[in-house]
mmCIF file of C-alpha atoms in Angstrom:
data_model
loop_
_atom_site.group_PDB
_atom_site.id
_atom_site.type_symbol
_atom_site.label_atom_id
_atom_site.label_comp_id
_atom_site.label_asym_id
_atom_site.label_seq_id
_atom_site.Cartn_x
_atom_site.Cartn_y
_atom_site.Cartn_z
ATOM 1 C CA UNK L 147 0.000 0.000 0.000
ATOM 2 C CA UNK L 148 1.366 3.422 -0.903
ATOM 3 C CA UNK L 149 0.314 7.059 -0.725
ATOM 4 C CA UNK L 150 -0.715 7.176 -4.375
ATOM 5 C CA UNK L 151 -3.204 4.368 -3.859
ATOM 6 C CA UNK L 152 -4.670 6.220 -0.886
ATOM 7 C CA UNK L 153 -4.884 9.426 -2.912
ATOM 8 C CA UNK L 154 -6.793 7.647 -5.671
ATOM 9 C CA UNK L 155 -9.283 6.027 -3.285
ATOM 10 C CA UNK L 156 -9.932 9.335 -1.543
ATOM 11 C CA UNK L 157 -10.428 11.041 -4.917
ATOM 12 C CA UNK L 158 -13.004 8.429 -5.973
ATOM 13 C CA UNK L 159 -14.828 8.827 -2.662
ATOM 14 C CA UNK L 160 -14.838 12.642 -2.911
ATOM 15 C CA UNK L 161 -15.761 12.794 -6.594
ATOM 16 C CA UNK L 162 -18.407 10.083 -6.337
ATOM 17 C CA UNK L 163 -17.111 8.039 -9.253
ATOM 18 C CA UNK L 164 -14.112 6.785 -11.184
ATOM 19 C CA UNK L 165 -14.513 9.079 -14.195
ATOM 20 C CA UNK L 166 -14.776 12.210 -12.072
ATOM 21 C CA UNK L 167 -11.808 11.084 -9.976
ATOM 22 C CA UNK L 168 -9.732 10.547 -13.123
ATOM 23 C CA UNK L 169 -10.484 14.098 -14.256
ATOM 24 C CA UNK L 170 -9.502 15.420 -10.849
ATOM 25 C CA UNK L 171 -6.241 13.467 -10.856
ATOM 26 C CA UNK L 172 -5.503 14.194 -14.553
ATOM 27 C CA UNK L 173 -5.187 10.507 -15.465
ATOM 28 C CA UNK L 174 -7.232 8.092 -17.558
ATOM 29 C CA UNK L 175 -10.107 6.236 -15.907
ATOM 30 C CA UNK L 176 -8.471 2.846 -16.461
ATOM 31 C CA UNK L 177 -5.535 3.946 -14.281
ATOM 32 C CA UNK L 178 -7.886 4.862 -11.450
ATOM 33 C CA UNK L 179 -9.788 1.579 -11.741
ATOM 34 C CA UNK L 180 -6.651 -0.548 -11.804
ATOM 35 C CA UNK L 181 -5.178 1.275 -8.801
ATOM 36 C CA UNK L 182 -8.330 0.707 -6.749
ATOM 37 C CA UNK L 183 -8.565 -2.948 -7.773
ATOM 38 C CA UNK L 184 -4.918 -3.555 -6.831
ATOM 39 C CA UNK L 185 -5.456 -2.058 -3.392
ATOM 40 C CA UNK L 186 -8.662 -4.043 -2.877
ATOM 41 C CA UNK L 187 -6.789 -7.239 -3.709
ATOM 42 C CA UNK L 188 -4.098 -6.336 -1.199
ATOM 43 C CA UNK L 189 -6.663 -5.573 1.497
ATOM 44 C CA UNK L 190 -8.757 -8.623 0.646
ATOM 45 C CA UNK L 191 -12.010 -6.663 0.486
ATOM 46 C CA UNK L 192 -13.919 -4.248 -1.737
ATOM 47 C CA UNK L 193 -13.779 -0.563 -0.904
ATOM 48 C CA UNK L 194 -16.532 0.455 -3.327
ATOM 49 C CA UNK L 195 -19.868 -0.941 -4.410
ATOM 50 C CA UNK L 196 -20.023 -0.399 -8.159
ATOM 51 C CA UNK L 197 -23.303 -0.229 -10.050
ATOM 52 C CA UNK L 198 -24.225 1.103 -13.462
ATOM 53 C CA UNK L 199 -25.396 4.403 -12.048
ATOM 54 C CA UNK L 200 -23.304 5.087 -8.971
ATOM 55 C CA UNK L 201 -20.277 4.230 -6.866
ATOM 56 C CA UNK L 202 -20.624 4.023 -3.083
ATOM 57 C CA UNK L 203 -18.259 3.151 -0.273
ATOM 58 C CA UNK L 204 -18.590 -0.240 1.355
ATOM 59 C CA UNK L 205 -18.313 -0.501 5.166
ATOM 60 C CA UNK L 206 -14.616 -1.284 4.643
ATOM 61 C CA UNK L 207 -14.318 1.794 2.442
ATOM 62 C CA UNK L 208 -16.050 3.943 5.046
ATOM 63 C CA UNK L 209 -13.408 2.849 7.540
ATOM 64 C CA UNK L 210 -10.507 3.202 5.097
ATOM 65 C CA UNK L 211 -11.098 6.696 3.705
ATOM 66 C CA UNK L 212 -10.778 8.714 6.956
ATOM 67 C CA UNK L 213 -7.597 6.824 7.839
ATOM 68 C CA UNK L 214 -6.240 7.428 4.336
ATOM 69 C CA UNK L 215 -7.008 11.156 4.612
ATOM 70 C CA UNK L 216 -5.114 11.320 7.904
ATOM 71 C CA UNK L 217 -2.141 9.478 6.402
ATOM 72 C CA UNK L 218 -2.009 11.752 3.364
ATOM 73 C CA UNK L 219 -2.202 14.825 5.555
ATOM 74 C CA UNK L 220 0.556 13.480 7.823
ATOM 75 C CA UNK L 221 2.789 12.924 4.802
ATOM 76 C CA UNK L 222 2.107 16.466 3.614
ATOM 77 C CA UNK L 223 2.894 17.845 7.065
ATOM 78 C CA UNK L 224 6.181 15.928 7.074
ATOM 79 C CA UNK L 225 7.163 17.626 3.812
ATOM 80 C CA UNK L 226 6.093 20.996 5.225
ATOM 81 C CA UNK L 227 8.229 20.437 8.331
ATOM 82 C CA UNK L 228 11.325 19.790 6.210
ATOM 83 C CA UNK L 229 10.616 22.861 4.085
ATOM 84 C CA UNK L 230 10.221 24.960 7.248
ATOM 85 C CA UNK L 231 13.620 23.837 8.541
ATOM 86 C CA UNK L 232 15.125 24.884 5.218
ATOM 87 C CA UNK L 233 13.435 28.268 5.487
ATOM 88 C CA UNK L 234 11.154 27.631 2.515
ATOM 89 C CA UNK L 235 7.654 27.179 3.845
ATOM 90 C CA UNK L 236 5.494 25.483 1.255
ATOM 91 C CA UNK L 237 2.418 23.323 1.281
ATOM 92 C CA UNK L 238 -1.318 23.777 1.584
ATOM 93 C CA UNK L 239 -3.667 24.992 4.286
ATOM 94 C CA UNK L 240 -7.424 24.538 4.085
ATOM 95 C CA UNK L 241 -9.410 27.165 5.963
ATOM 96 C CA UNK L 242 -13.067 26.844 6.859
ATOM 97 C CA UNK L 243 -15.472 29.711 7.390
ATOM 98 C CA UNK L 244 -19.170 30.337 7.144
ATOM 99 C CA UNK L 245 -21.246 32.991 5.464
ATOM 100 C CA UNK L 246 -21.292 36.215 7.425
ATOM 101 C CA UNK L 247 -18.150 35.425 9.419
ATOM 102 C CA UNK L 248 -15.038 37.141 8.125
ATOM 103 C CA UNK L 249 -13.374 38.693 11.186
ATOM 104 C CA UNK L 250 -10.514 40.145 9.141
ATOM 105 C CA UNK L 251 -9.636 36.753 7.693
ATOM 106 C CA UNK L 252 -8.799 38.345 4.329
ATOM 107 C CA UNK L 253 -6.073 40.422 6.004
ATOM 108 C CA UNK L 254 -4.544 37.295 7.520
ATOM 109 C CA UNK L 255 -4.620 35.460 4.187
ATOM 110 C CA UNK L 256 -2.971 38.402 2.424
ATOM 111 C CA UNK L 257 -0.274 38.596 5.091
ATOM 112 C CA UNK L 258 0.410 34.859 4.786
ATOM 113 C CA UNK L 259 0.759 35.135 1.001
ATOM 114 C CA UNK L 260 3.182 38.040 1.335
ATOM 115 C CA UNK L 261 5.269 36.170 3.906
ATOM 116 C CA UNK L 262 5.145 32.731 2.297
ATOM 117 C CA UNK L 263 4.239 32.940 -1.418
ATOM 118 C CA UNK L 264 4.800 29.193 -1.820
ATOM 119 C CA UNK L 265 1.858 28.323 0.431
ATOM 120 C CA UNK L 266 -1.425 27.405 -1.261
ATOM 121 C CA UNK L 267 -4.573 28.449 0.622
ATOM 122 C CA UNK L 268 -7.884 26.705 0.036
ATOM 123 C CA UNK L 269 -10.986 28.378 1.479
ATOM 124 C CA UNK L 270 -14.072 26.317 2.251
ATOM 125 C CA UNK L 271 -17.325 28.067 3.140
ATOM 126 C CA UNK L 272 -20.011 25.872 4.688
ATOM 127 C CA UNK L 273 -22.522 25.572 7.516
ATOM 128 C CA UNK L 274 -21.032 25.380 10.983
ATOM 129 C CA UNK L 275 -21.940 21.705 11.454
ATOM 130 C CA UNK L 276 -20.193 20.780 8.200
ATOM 131 C CA UNK L 277 -17.065 22.740 9.137
ATOM 132 C CA UNK L 278 -16.911 21.087 12.544
ATOM 133 C CA UNK L 279 -17.144 17.658 10.902
ATOM 134 C CA UNK L 280 -14.442 18.624 8.405
ATOM 135 C CA UNK L 281 -12.156 19.651 11.275
ATOM 136 C CA UNK L 282 -12.694 16.275 12.908
ATOM 137 C CA UNK L 283 -12.014 14.461 9.629
ATOM 138 C CA UNK L 284 -8.895 16.511 8.936
ATOM 139 C CA UNK L 285 -10.124 17.940 5.627
ATOM 140 C CA UNK L 286 -10.002 21.456 7.125
ATOM 141 C CA UNK L 287 -6.888 22.591 9.007
ATOM 142 C CA UNK L 288 -8.428 25.515 10.858
ATOM 143 C CA UNK L 289 -11.569 27.600 10.736
ATOM 144 C CA UNK L 290 -12.894 31.014 11.690
ATOM 145 C CA UNK L 291 -16.431 30.317 12.853
ATOM 146 C CA UNK L 292 -18.998 30.929 15.575
ATOM 147 C CA UNK L 293 -19.456 27.934 17.861
ATOM 148 C CA UNK L 294 -21.430 27.476 21.047
ATOM 149 C CA UNK L 295 -19.957 25.743 24.083
ATOM 150 C CA UNK L 296 -21.092 22.254 23.081
ATOM 151 C CA UNK L 297 -19.794 22.601 19.518
ATOM 152 C CA UNK L 298 -16.338 23.539 20.820
ATOM 153 C CA UNK L 299 -15.778 20.147 22.445
ATOM 154 C CA UNK L 300 -12.784 18.270 21.116
ATOM 155 C CA UNK L 301 -11.348 21.332 19.350
ATOM 156 C CA UNK L 302 -8.642 23.838 20.213
ATOM 157 C CA UNK L 303 -10.225 27.298 20.245
ATOM 158 C CA UNK L 304 -9.157 30.931 20.545
ATOM 159 C CA UNK L 305 -11.724 33.683 20.982
ATOM 160 C CA UNK L 306 -11.548 36.526 18.459
ATOM 161 C CA UNK L 307 -14.690 38.539 19.261
ATOM 162 C CA UNK L 308 -18.077 38.459 20.976
ATOM 163 C CA UNK L 309 -20.844 40.256 19.125
ATOM 164 C CA UNK L 310 -24.452 41.039 19.940
ATOM 165 C CA UNK L 311 -27.112 40.764 17.276
ATOM 166 C CA UNK L 312 -29.624 43.437 16.285
ATOM 167 C CA UNK L 313 -32.975 43.542 14.570
ATOM 168 C CA UNK L 314 -33.051 44.800 10.998
ATOM 169 C CA UNK L 315 -36.300 46.274 9.658
ATOM 170 C CA UNK L 316 -37.551 48.341 6.736
ATOM 171 C CA UNK L 317 -37.638 52.140 7.319
ATOM 172 C CA UNK L 318 -41.437 52.148 7.065
ATOM 173 C CA UNK L 319 -41.915 49.241 9.472
ATOM 174 C CA UNK L 320 -43.727 50.327 12.663
ATOM 175 C CA UNK L 321 -42.149 48.710 15.708
ATOM 176 C CA UNK L 322 -44.562 50.040 18.334
ATOM 177 C CA UNK L 323 -42.942 53.461 18.300
ATOM 178 C CA UNK L 324 -39.409 52.241 18.981
ATOM 179 C CA UNK L 325 -36.884 54.633 17.395
ATOM 180 C CA UNK L 326 -33.937 53.251 15.362
ATOM 181 C CA UNK L 327 -31.294 51.888 17.717
ATOM 182 C CA UNK L 328 -33.974 51.857 20.401
ATOM 183 C CA UNK L 329 -34.817 48.775 22.458
ATOM 184 C CA UNK L 330 -37.216 46.097 21.271
ATOM 185 C CA UNK L 331 -38.415 42.913 22.959
ATOM 186 C CA UNK L 332 -38.250 39.382 21.602
ATOM 187 C CA UNK L 333 -41.912 38.937 22.558
ATOM 188 C CA UNK L 334 -42.891 41.843 20.290
ATOM 189 C CA UNK L 335 -40.764 40.571 17.425
ATOM 190 C CA UNK L 336 -42.307 37.108 17.616
ATOM 191 C CA UNK L 337 -45.606 38.590 16.416
ATOM 192 C CA UNK L 338 -43.985 39.982 13.259
ATOM 193 C CA UNK L 339 -43.154 38.131 10.011
ATOM 194 C CA UNK L 340 -39.639 36.829 10.596
ATOM 195 C CA UNK L 341 -36.832 36.206 8.153
ATOM 196 C CA UNK L 342 -34.738 33.359 9.561
ATOM 197 C CA UNK L 343 -31.623 31.642 8.301
ATOM 198 C CA UNK L 344 -31.664 27.918 7.699
ATOM 199 C CA UNK L 345 -30.869 25.358 10.360
ATOM 200 C CA UNK L 346 -27.154 24.755 10.618
ATOM 201 C CA UNK L 347 -26.303 28.462 10.412
ATOM 202 C CA UNK L 348 -24.637 29.872 13.521
ATOM 203 C CA UNK L 349 -26.969 32.888 13.401
ATOM 204 C CA UNK L 350 -29.950 30.543 13.561
ATOM 205 C CA UNK L 351 -28.434 28.697 16.536
ATOM 206 C CA UNK L 352 -27.995 31.978 18.404
ATOM 207 C CA UNK L 353 -31.489 33.283 17.611
ATOM 208 C CA UNK L 354 -33.131 29.993 18.591
ATOM 209 C CA UNK L 355 -31.156 30.005 21.848
ATOM 210 C CA UNK L 356 -32.239 33.579 22.665
ATOM 211 C CA UNK L 357 -35.932 32.905 22.078
ATOM 212 C CA UNK L 358 -35.738 29.782 24.251
ATOM 213 C CA UNK L 359 -34.036 31.757 27.040
ATOM 214 C CA UNK L 360 -36.794 34.378 26.844
ATOM 215 C CA UNK L 361 -39.510 31.718 26.878
ATOM 216 C CA UNK L 362 -40.967 33.068 23.635
ATOM 217 C CA UNK L 363 -42.289 31.028 20.700
ATOM 218 C CA UNK L 364 -41.944 32.372 17.190
ATOM 219 C CA UNK L 365 -42.988 31.417 13.675
ATOM 220 C CA UNK L 366 -40.602 31.684 10.752
ATOM 221 C CA UNK L 367 -42.185 33.297 7.699
ATOM 222 C CA UNK L 368 -39.145 33.176 5.417
ATOM 223 C CA UNK L 369 -36.141 30.867 5.674
ATOM 224 C CA UNK L 370 -33.122 31.739 3.557
ATOM 225 C CA UNK L 371 -29.486 30.701 3.231
ATOM 226 C CA UNK L 372 -28.177 33.971 1.857
ATOM 227 C CA UNK L 373 -27.549 37.237 3.697
ATOM 228 C CA UNK L 374 -28.303 39.327 0.628
ATOM 229 C CA UNK L 375 -31.663 37.627 0.174
ATOM 230 C CA UNK L 376 -32.528 38.262 3.820
ATOM 231 C CA UNK L 377 -31.728 41.965 3.404
ATOM 232 C CA UNK L 378 -33.893 42.230 0.284
ATOM 233 C CA UNK L 379 -36.857 40.689 2.076
ATOM 234 C CA UNK L 380 -36.415 43.189 4.904
ATOM 235 C CA UNK L 381 -35.890 46.107 2.493
ATOM 236 C CA UNK L 382 -39.238 45.346 0.845
ATOM 237 C CA UNK L 383 -40.917 45.168 4.274
ATOM 238 C CA UNK L 384 -41.790 41.504 3.935
ATOM 239 C CA UNK L 385 -40.314 40.739 7.329
ATOM 240 C CA UNK L 386 -37.738 41.611 9.961
ATOM 241 C CA UNK L 387 -34.466 39.797 10.531
ATOM 242 C CA UNK L 388 -32.057 39.252 13.414
ATOM 243 C CA UNK L 389 -28.395 39.285 12.456
ATOM 244 C CA UNK L 390 -25.014 40.262 13.931
ATOM 245 C CA UNK L 391 -24.379 44.003 13.900
ATOM 246 C CA UNK L 392 -21.254 43.638 11.742
ATOM 247 C CA UNK L 393 -23.446 42.093 9.037
ATOM 248 C CA UNK L 394 -26.337 44.513 9.569
ATOM 249 C CA UNK L 395 -23.905 47.412 9.102
ATOM 250 C CA UNK L 396 -23.499 46.335 5.465
ATOM 251 C CA UNK L 397 -27.040 47.609 4.840
ATOM 252 C CA UNK L 398 -26.962 51.226 6.087
ATOM 253 C CA UNK L 399 -30.356 51.999 4.554
ATOM 254 C CA UNK L 400 -32.068 49.576 6.956
ATOM 255 C CA UNK L 401 -32.682 50.729 10.547
ATOM 256 C CA UNK L 402 -31.260 48.639 13.375
ATOM 257 C CA UNK L 403 -32.875 48.001 16.749
ATOM 258 C CA UNK L 404 -31.154 46.606 19.811
ATOM 259 C CA UNK L 405 -32.752 44.169 22.239
ATOM 260 C CA UNK L 406 -33.672 45.123 25.780
ATOM 261 C CA UNK L 407 -33.026 41.605 27.175
ATOM 262 C CA UNK L 408 -31.874 38.173 25.980
ATOM 263 C CA UNK L 409 -30.066 39.689 23.006
ATOM 264 C CA UNK L 410 -28.886 36.962 20.630
ATOM 265 C CA UNK L 411 -25.112 36.915 20.349
ATOM 266 C CA UNK L 412 -22.324 34.820 18.942
ATOM 267 C CA UNK L 413 -18.652 34.283 19.649
ATOM 268 C CA UNK L 414 -16.271 34.339 16.706
ATOM 269 C CA UNK L 415 -13.236 32.137 17.225
ATOM 270 C CA UNK L 416 -10.456 30.445 15.384
ATOM 271 C CA UNK L 417 -10.681 26.698 15.894
ATOM 272 C CA UNK L 418 -8.538 23.737 14.893
ATOM 273 C CA UNK L 419 -8.062 20.099 15.795
ATOM 274 C CA UNK L 420 -6.151 19.477 19.045
ATOM 275 C CA UNK L 421 -2.405 18.949 18.966
ATOM 276 C CA UNK L 422 0.351 20.851 17.231
ATOM 277 C CA UNK L 423 -0.736 22.553 13.991
ATOM 278 C CA UNK L 424 1.240 22.018 10.821
ATOM 279 C CA UNK L 425 3.929 24.620 10.041
ATOM 280 C CA UNK L 426 1.708 26.139 7.345
ATOM 281 C CA UNK L 427 -1.340 26.301 9.640
ATOM 282 C CA UNK L 428 0.812 27.746 12.430
ATOM 283 C CA UNK L 429 2.052 30.471 10.075
ATOM 284 C CA UNK L 430 -1.521 31.483 9.260
ATOM 285 C CA UNK L 431 -2.609 31.342 12.900
ATOM 286 C CA UNK L 432 0.019 33.942 13.752
ATOM 287 C CA UNK L 433 -1.728 36.405 11.423
ATOM 288 C CA UNK L 434 -5.282 35.792 12.684
ATOM 289 C CA UNK L 435 -5.975 38.301 15.444
#
């Protein structure tokens, strides 16, 4: 068994088929198929169930792929460590983030590129649950995300910022006489048409948690997975939306209202798997403040 065989199996699993994996690896499909068959013979079991329409991992394949990912990453980290000793930091770092969370990450990425132009950065934007799983699987090296206490378990974390959320409404929306930036109550908001983000978004986690703490039930009128779409719904007075102030500030034409109690909030942090980070990940971490 060698690293190339592991790379091919992981590519087939990620791409969902042999043809797509061959395109990704820039080889012919027959080379991918023969590599997988040779490894299956060595292991004495099939890693994929092959049908006319799809390719799926067998139970053995489900066990093999995460271990293969970890081995490939360890080999890459070994090369990075040697490069670092020689003063030529190279390699790849995969960074996770989620929509609405930036926290100056672009400045850190620019600084890393200026300091180490040989480093390749891959950015993966996904829901918080998917990023957490990717961190556990080793497909993401570090992430800038908002996690609650339970989601932080098993990860190394560093707090970057704590931010309260505000209510965003159309200028013509009557909020019981509350002036912009004035206080509103969750109980009053629950009676209005609400624009919510989909489950799995950190904003949604925080808003759900705040309404539970206040003992208030609410009904979602609109559920979106795009910040711009949420703002357009609010702008046309179809509903109101709760979002972090740093995001709400992107829409200066829409009034903001703060909460008198139980204000939803989130904590932005940089998170990574436990243990020593790779030299490339460590270099980026130094720039994330």
